[in-house]
């Protein structure tokens, strides 16, 4: 698990999310990282964030054709990124893994 800190907030990646991120094209990787930093900088009002139905604590952020599934921890001081992938397959993959 990897952590990046910004203004008292942390972004942690599961091993699965790190692996998925490393396989994505570089431009998509940069877009996802930029979006996560926007989330922790509290500019989330401009982001496309939705709570995932059927999961009590999971949310997703839309980054173009990709989705990042995360769980806010410790009253939104930590963002734990669980999965990421193309919108065609991320939800089926999430169901399979959860």
PDB file of C-alpha atoms in Angstrom:
ATOM      1  CA  UNK A   1       0.000   0.000   0.000  1.00  0.00           C
ATOM      2  CA  UNK A   2       1.392   3.350  -1.043  1.00  0.00           C
ATOM      3  CA  UNK A   3       0.559   6.731   0.501  1.00  0.00           C
ATOM      4  CA  UNK A   4       0.768  10.279  -0.782  1.00  0.00           C
ATOM      5  CA  UNK A   5       0.061  13.184   1.571  1.00  0.00           C
ATOM      6  CA  UNK A   6      -1.292  16.605   0.819  1.00  0.00           C
ATOM      7  CA  UNK A   7      -2.366  19.169   3.410  1.00  0.00           C
ATOM      8  CA  UNK A   8      -3.061  16.548   6.063  1.00  0.00           C
ATOM      9  CA  UNK A   9      -4.954  14.255   3.704  1.00  0.00           C
ATOM     10  CA  UNK A  10      -3.605  10.933   2.466  1.00  0.00           C
ATOM     11  CA  UNK A  11      -4.234   8.847  -0.610  1.00  0.00           C
ATOM     12  CA  UNK A  12      -3.569   5.127  -0.161  1.00  0.00           C
ATOM     13  CA  UNK A  13      -3.701   2.553  -2.938  1.00  0.00           C
ATOM     14  CA  UNK A  14      -4.477  -1.120  -2.511  1.00  0.00           C
ATOM     15  CA  UNK A  15      -1.992  -3.436  -4.211  1.00  0.00           C
ATOM     16  CA  UNK A  16      -4.699  -4.217  -6.757  1.00  0.00           C
ATOM     17  CA  UNK A  17      -5.199  -0.501  -7.519  1.00  0.00           C
ATOM     18  CA  UNK A  18      -1.439   0.074  -7.862  1.00  0.00           C
ATOM     19  CA  UNK A  19      -1.225  -2.794 -10.329  1.00  0.00           C
ATOM     20  CA  UNK A  20      -4.242  -1.554 -12.299  1.00  0.00           C
ATOM     21  CA  UNK A  21      -2.854   1.990 -12.405  1.00  0.00           C
ATOM     22  CA  UNK A  22       0.535   0.819 -13.661  1.00  0.00           C
ATOM     23  CA  UNK A  23      -1.118  -0.977 -16.599  1.00  0.00           C
ATOM     24  CA  UNK A  24      -3.034   2.092 -17.785  1.00  0.00           C
ATOM     25  CA  UNK A  25      -1.697   4.465 -20.464  1.00  0.00           C
ATOM     26  CA  UNK A  26       0.486   7.256 -19.044  1.00  0.00           C
ATOM     27  CA  UNK A  27      -2.019   9.996 -19.910  1.00  0.00           C
ATOM     28  CA  UNK A  28      -4.788   8.150 -18.054  1.00  0.00           C
ATOM     29  CA  UNK A  29      -2.482   7.574 -15.067  1.00  0.00           C
ATOM     30  CA  UNK A  30      -1.779  11.313 -14.861  1.00  0.00           C
ATOM     31  CA  UNK A  31      -5.478  12.159 -15.177  1.00  0.00           C
ATOM     32  CA  UNK A  32      -6.373   9.752 -12.355  1.00  0.00           C
ATOM     33  CA  UNK A  33      -3.644  11.081 -10.036  1.00  0.00           C
ATOM     34  CA  UNK A  34      -4.683  14.672 -10.790  1.00  0.00           C
ATOM     35  CA  UNK A  35      -8.319  13.818 -10.025  1.00  0.00           C
ATOM     36  CA  UNK A  36      -7.392  12.160  -6.720  1.00  0.00           C
ATOM     37  CA  UNK A  37      -5.414  15.246  -5.693  1.00  0.00           C
ATOM     38  CA  UNK A  38      -8.439  17.393  -6.569  1.00  0.00           C
ATOM     39  CA  UNK A  39     -10.509  15.148  -4.312  1.00  0.00           C
ATOM     40  CA  UNK A  40      -8.217  15.548  -1.305  1.00  0.00           C
ATOM     41  CA  UNK A  41      -7.779  19.283  -1.906  1.00  0.00           C
ATOM     42  CA  UNK A  42     -11.559  19.559  -1.332  1.00  0.00           C
ATOM     43  CA  UNK A  43     -12.420  20.570  -4.871  1.00  0.00           C
ATOM     44  CA  UNK A  44     -14.745  17.619  -5.100  1.00  0.00           C
ATOM     45  CA  UNK A  45     -17.775  19.705  -6.087  1.00  0.00           C
ATOM     46  CA  UNK A  46     -16.514  19.772  -9.683  1.00  0.00           C
ATOM     47  CA  UNK A  47     -15.784  16.023  -9.761  1.00  0.00           C
ATOM     48  CA  UNK A  48     -18.205  13.351 -10.917  1.00  0.00           C
ATOM     49  CA  UNK A  49     -18.498  11.345  -7.686  1.00  0.00           C
ATOM     50  CA  UNK A  50     -21.258   8.864  -6.904  1.00  0.00           C
ATOM     51  CA  UNK A  51     -21.884   6.497  -4.028  1.00  0.00           C
ATOM     52  CA  UNK A  52     -22.007   2.930  -5.307  1.00  0.00           C
ATOM     53  CA  UNK A  53     -25.335   1.272  -4.694  1.00  0.00           C
ATOM     54  CA  UNK A  54     -25.086  -2.059  -2.936  1.00  0.00           C
ATOM     55  CA  UNK A  55     -21.910  -1.047  -1.073  1.00  0.00           C
ATOM     56  CA  UNK A  56     -22.204   0.808   2.201  1.00  0.00           C
ATOM     57  CA  UNK A  57     -18.880   2.655   2.080  1.00  0.00           C
ATOM     58  CA  UNK A  58     -17.707   2.745  -1.537  1.00  0.00           C
ATOM     59  CA  UNK A  59     -17.698   5.649  -3.975  1.00  0.00           C
ATOM     60  CA  UNK A  60     -16.529   6.060  -7.529  1.00  0.00           C
ATOM     61  CA  UNK A  61     -14.948   8.971  -9.362  1.00  0.00           C
ATOM     62  CA  UNK A  62     -15.339   9.258 -13.108  1.00  0.00           C
ATOM     63  CA  UNK A  63     -12.115  10.039 -14.984  1.00  0.00           C
ATOM     64  CA  UNK A  64     -13.042  10.050 -18.671  1.00  0.00           C
ATOM     65  CA  UNK A  65     -13.775   6.463 -19.690  1.00  0.00           C
ATOM     66  CA  UNK A  66     -12.253   5.142 -16.443  1.00  0.00           C
ATOM     67  CA  UNK A  67     -13.590   4.783 -12.921  1.00  0.00           C
ATOM     68  CA  UNK A  68     -11.741   4.887  -9.606  1.00  0.00           C
ATOM     69  CA  UNK A  69     -13.433   3.072  -6.728  1.00  0.00           C
ATOM     70  CA  UNK A  70     -12.463   4.309  -3.289  1.00  0.00           C
ATOM     71  CA  UNK A  71     -13.468   4.306   0.349  1.00  0.00           C
ATOM     72  CA  UNK A  72     -13.129   7.470   2.448  1.00  0.00           C
ATOM     73  CA  UNK A  73     -11.610   6.579   5.822  1.00  0.00           C
ATOM     74  CA  UNK A  74     -11.217   8.473   9.079  1.00  0.00           C
ATOM     75  CA  UNK A  75     -13.793  11.169   8.366  1.00  0.00           C
ATOM     76  CA  UNK A  76     -12.410  11.816   4.875  1.00  0.00           C
ATOM     77  CA  UNK A  77      -8.825  12.355   6.025  1.00  0.00           C
ATOM     78  CA  UNK A  78      -7.723   9.215   4.152  1.00  0.00           C
ATOM     79  CA  UNK A  79      -8.839   8.164   0.683  1.00  0.00           C
ATOM     80  CA  UNK A  80      -8.253   4.443   0.138  1.00  0.00           C
ATOM     81  CA  UNK A  81      -8.270   3.612  -3.575  1.00  0.00           C
ATOM     82  CA  UNK A  82      -9.453   0.038  -4.038  1.00  0.00           C
ATOM     83  CA  UNK A  83      -9.895  -0.509  -7.775  1.00  0.00           C
ATOM     84  CA  UNK A  84      -9.722   1.304 -11.062  1.00  0.00           C
ATOM     85  CA  UNK A  85     -10.448   0.342 -14.605  1.00  0.00           C
ATOM     86  CA  UNK A  86     -12.405   1.019 -17.757  1.00  0.00           C
ATOM     87  CA  UNK A  87     -16.073   1.768 -17.289  1.00  0.00           C
ATOM     88  CA  UNK A  88     -17.056  -1.317 -19.325  1.00  0.00           C
ATOM     89  CA  UNK A  89     -15.534  -3.736 -16.846  1.00  0.00           C
ATOM     90  CA  UNK A  90     -14.955  -2.052 -13.477  1.00  0.00           C
ATOM     91  CA  UNK A  91     -18.345  -2.833 -11.950  1.00  0.00           C
ATOM     92  CA  UNK A  92     -18.327  -6.505 -12.964  1.00  0.00           C
ATOM     93  CA  UNK A  93     -14.777  -6.807 -11.637  1.00  0.00           C
ATOM     94  CA  UNK A  94     -15.817  -5.142  -8.372  1.00  0.00           C
ATOM     95  CA  UNK A  95     -18.715  -7.578  -7.921  1.00  0.00           C
ATOM     96  CA  UNK A  96     -16.385 -10.490  -8.563  1.00  0.00           C
ATOM     97  CA  UNK A  97     -13.839  -9.283  -5.999  1.00  0.00           C
ATOM     98  CA  UNK A  98     -16.196  -8.180  -3.238  1.00  0.00           C
TER      99      UNK A  98
END
